[in-house]
Amino acid sequence: MREKIPMSAPDLDDSDIQAVLEVLRSGRLALGPKAIEFENLMAEYIGVKHAVAVSSGTAGLHILVKVLEISEGDEVLVPSFTFCASVNVILYERAKPVFVDIEPETYNLDPEDLERKITKRTKAIMAVDVFGHPVEWDEILRIAEKYNLKVIDDSCEALGAEYKGKKVGQFGDCACFAFYPNKQITTGEGGMIVTNNDNIARIARSLRNQGRGEMGAWLYHERLGYNYRMDELSAVLGVSQLRKIETFLEKREKVANMYTEKLRKCSWIRPPIVKPYVRMSWFVYVVTLEKGLDRDKVILEMEKRGIPARGYFSPIHLQPYIRKMLNTKEGMLPITEDISKRTLALPFHNNLTEDEIEEVVNTLKEIIENM
Ligand SMILES: *Cc1c(COP(=O)(O)O)cnc(C)c1O
């Protein structure tokens, strides 16, 4: 059956389209002023010294792993309850991901389990602000300092989120945002590294641009680099979208609150929990089903009725390629494994209407009450 309500959708208007058309008409499609404008706007918005535009969130995280010289023999603490990219960028450099379990409320890195898994080889923490809820930064940074660990923030799901009044992206050594069309703002494909560290920014700029030096000639390469640049069409769309971020975040919060309100009376579901000192930047709306309910059957029945829903996340340590590479198995991360069998992402985007939300919730009720 065709989907009546999309799982996610970008929020694009005429100003976005006009902005992209102008760049097309200018003829300057790469290495131009729009990427610089987007970087400046982003640095100002997050409240950091540097922003480096890249071709995707994954590309940005890969650059950060390289910049921090994480390599073979190094261990990196990372959640399994995340998108595969957080883990893949560690594997690209032949370092070892060490999976950490999650807090049962926010589904973010559990600082206690994190500290327990530190060894002599631990070099860094890849923290992930899952679903747009900041990790417990005070604790994570305290542990990082105590054991002298580097910290990368995979903030790809958390543009605009705040922890104790400070925007995510300011924490740790460096962070990276992503702009795939289901994120808070989109550039099509795209990402942005942010940091207060001059050296990290300088090397990141070189790595995304084939290893060229800042002042070097076009065919002079200082190091092994990549083509991870952001093009001008994406960048101008980013500028146009970032100007609307506050409206976007408010719309998303409104949709999330409507869902929570309508689900309040359903005892078999747990809406998302947001810590009181956090500003959530809603990326997806994920509920947790009561133990014993067949989540996958719920998804199937929803889809039959034209309403998409996803199991979100599926743990990375149980993915076929990770089992093969790292010999990981079921039982390693009890909370991650329990939660991930019961989580359900519902359709979520800026312009979901109250009627649509009502329809999703009623469909969900009807299915579960007849199971
Ligand atoms: C979206 C996302 C990324 C990066 O995704 P790209 O598609 O490469 O932009 C990385 N980590 C997490 C947790 C994400 O949700």
CSV table of N, CA and C in Angstrom, one decimal, residues 46-48 64 125 127 129 134-142 144 150-155 158 160-177 194-196 200 277-279:
chain,number,residue,atom,x,y,z
A,46,ILE,N,26.3,27.9,16.4
A,46,ILE,CA,26.7,27.0,17.4
A,46,ILE,C,27.5,27.7,18.6
A,47,GLY,N,28.2,28.8,18.2
A,47,GLY,CA,29.0,29.5,19.2
A,47,GLY,C,30.4,28.9,19.3
A,48,VAL,N,31.0,28.5,18.2
A,48,VAL,CA,32.4,28.0,18.1
A,48,VAL,C,33.2,28.9,17.2
A,64,LEU,N,37.5,13.7,11.4
A,64,LEU,CA,37.8,13.9,12.8
A,64,LEU,C,38.6,12.8,13.4
A,125,ILE,N,36.6,9.0,22.8
A,125,ILE,CA,35.2,8.7,23.0
A,125,ILE,C,34.4,9.3,21.8
A,127,ALA,N,31.0,10.2,21.2
A,127,ALA,CA,29.7,10.4,21.9
A,127,ALA,C,28.7,10.7,20.8
A,129,ASP,N,24.7,12.2,20.3
A,129,ASP,CA,23.5,12.8,20.9
A,129,ASP,C,22.3,12.2,20.2
A,134,PRO,N,21.0,15.6,24.0
A,134,PRO,CA,22.4,15.6,24.3
A,134,PRO,C,22.8,14.5,25.3
A,135,VAL,N,24.0,14.0,25.1
A,135,VAL,CA,24.6,13.0,26.1
A,135,VAL,C,24.8,13.7,27.4
A,136,GLU,N,25.1,13.0,28.5
A,136,GLU,CA,25.3,13.5,29.8
A,136,GLU,C,26.7,14.2,29.8
A,137,TRP,N,26.8,15.4,29.2
A,137,TRP,CA,28.2,16.0,29.0
A,137,TRP,C,29.0,16.1,30.2
A,138,ASP,N,28.5,16.6,31.3
A,138,ASP,CA,29.3,16.8,32.5
A,138,ASP,C,30.1,15.6,32.8
A,139,GLU,N,29.4,14.5,32.9
A,139,GLU,CA,30.0,13.2,33.2
A,139,GLU,C,31.0,12.7,32.2
A,140,ILE,N,30.6,12.8,30.9
A,140,ILE,CA,31.5,12.3,29.8
A,140,ILE,C,32.8,13.1,29.8
A,141,LEU,N,32.7,14.4,30.0
A,141,LEU,CA,33.9,15.3,29.9
A,141,LEU,C,34.8,15.1,31.1
A,142,ARG,N,34.1,14.8,32.3
A,142,ARG,CA,34.9,14.5,33.5
A,142,ARG,C,35.7,13.2,33.3
A,144,ALA,N,36.6,11.9,30.4
A,144,ALA,CA,37.6,12.1,29.4
A,144,ALA,C,38.8,12.8,29.9
A,150,LYS,N,40.5,11.8,24.0
A,150,LYS,CA,39.9,12.7,23.1
A,150,LYS,C,38.4,12.5,23.0
A,151,VAL,N,37.7,13.5,22.7
A,151,VAL,CA,36.2,13.4,22.5
A,151,VAL,C,35.7,14.0,21.2
A,152,ILE,N,35.1,13.1,20.4
A,152,ILE,CA,34.4,13.6,19.2
A,152,ILE,C,32.9,13.5,19.5
A,153,ASP,N,32.2,14.6,19.2
A,153,ASP,CA,30.7,14.5,19.4
A,153,ASP,C,30.1,14.2,18.0
A,154,ASP,N,29.5,13.1,17.8
A,154,ASP,CA,28.7,12.8,16.7
A,154,ASP,C,27.3,13.5,17.0
A,155,SER,N,27.2,14.7,16.6
A,155,SER,CA,26.0,15.5,16.8
A,155,SER,C,25.1,15.6,15.6
A,158,ALA,N,21.6,16.3,16.2
A,158,ALA,CA,21.3,17.2,17.3
A,158,ALA,C,21.5,18.6,17.0
A,160,GLY,N,21.0,22.2,17.1
A,160,GLY,CA,20.2,23.1,17.9
A,160,GLY,C,19.9,22.6,19.3
A,161,ALA,N,20.3,21.4,19.6
A,161,ALA,CA,20.1,20.9,21.0
A,161,ALA,C,21.0,21.6,22.0
A,162,GLU,N,20.5,21.7,23.2
A,162,GLU,CA,21.3,22.4,24.3
A,162,GLU,C,21.4,21.5,25.5
A,163,TYR,N,22.6,21.6,26.2
A,163,TYR,CA,22.8,20.9,27.4
A,163,TYR,C,23.2,22.0,28.4
A,164,LYS,N,22.4,22.1,29.5
A,164,LYS,CA,22.6,23.2,30.5
A,164,LYS,C,22.8,24.5,29.9
A,165,GLY,N,22.1,24.8,28.9
A,165,GLY,CA,22.1,26.2,28.2
A,165,GLY,C,23.2,26.4,27.2
A,166,LYS,N,24.0,25.3,26.9
A,166,LYS,CA,25.0,25.4,25.9
A,166,LYS,C,24.7,24.5,24.7
A,167,LYS,N,24.9,25.1,23.5
A,167,LYS,CA,24.6,24.3,22.3
A,167,LYS,C,25.5,23.1,22.1
A,168,VAL,N,24.9,22.0,21.8
A,168,VAL,CA,25.7,20.8,21.4
A,168,VAL,C,26.6,21.2,20.2
A,169,GLY,N,27.8,20.8,20.2
A,169,GLY,CA,28.7,21.2,19.1
A,169,GLY,C,29.9,21.9,19.8
A,170,GLN,N,29.6,22.4,21.0
A,170,GLN,CA,30.7,23.1,21.8
A,170,GLN,C,31.4,22.1,22.7
A,171,PHE,N,30.9,20.9,22.8
A,171,PHE,CA,31.4,20.0,23.8
A,171,PHE,C,32.5,19.1,23.2
A,172,GLY,N,33.5,18.7,23.9
A,172,GLY,CA,34.5,17.8,23.4
A,172,GLY,C,35.5,18.5,22.6
A,173,ASP,N,36.4,17.8,21.9
A,173,ASP,CA,37.4,18.4,21.0
A,173,ASP,C,36.8,19.0,19.8
A,174,CYS,N,35.8,18.3,19.3
A,174,CYS,CA,35.2,18.7,18.0
A,174,CYS,C,33.9,17.9,17.8
A,175,ALA,N,33.1,18.4,16.9
A,175,ALA,CA,31.8,17.7,16.6
A,175,ALA,C,31.5,17.8,15.2
A,176,CYS,N,30.5,17.0,14.8
A,176,CYS,CA,30.1,17.0,13.4
A,176,CYS,C,28.5,16.9,13.3
A,177,PHE,N,28.0,17.8,12.4
A,177,PHE,CA,26.5,17.8,12.1
A,177,PHE,C,26.3,17.2,10.7
A,194,VAL,N,32.5,21.2,13.5
A,194,VAL,CA,32.7,22.4,14.3
A,194,VAL,C,33.7,22.2,15.4
A,195,THR,N,34.5,23.2,15.7
A,195,THR,CA,35.5,23.1,16.8
A,195,THR,C,36.0,24.4,17.2
A,196,ASN,N,36.6,24.5,18.4
A,196,ASN,CA,37.2,25.7,18.9
A,196,ASN,C,38.7,25.6,18.7
A,200,ILE,N,42.8,21.5,14.8
A,200,ILE,CA,41.8,20.6,14.2
A,200,ILE,C,41.1,21.1,13.0
A,277,TYR,N,17.2,19.6,32.2
A,277,TYR,CA,18.2,20.7,31.9
A,277,TYR,C,18.7,20.6,30.4
A,278,VAL,N,17.9,20.0,29.6
A,278,VAL,CA,18.3,19.8,28.2
A,278,VAL,C,17.2,20.5,27.3
A,279,ARG,N,17.7,21.0,26.2
A,279,ARG,CA,16.8,21.4,25.1
A,279,ARG,C,17.0,20.3,24.0
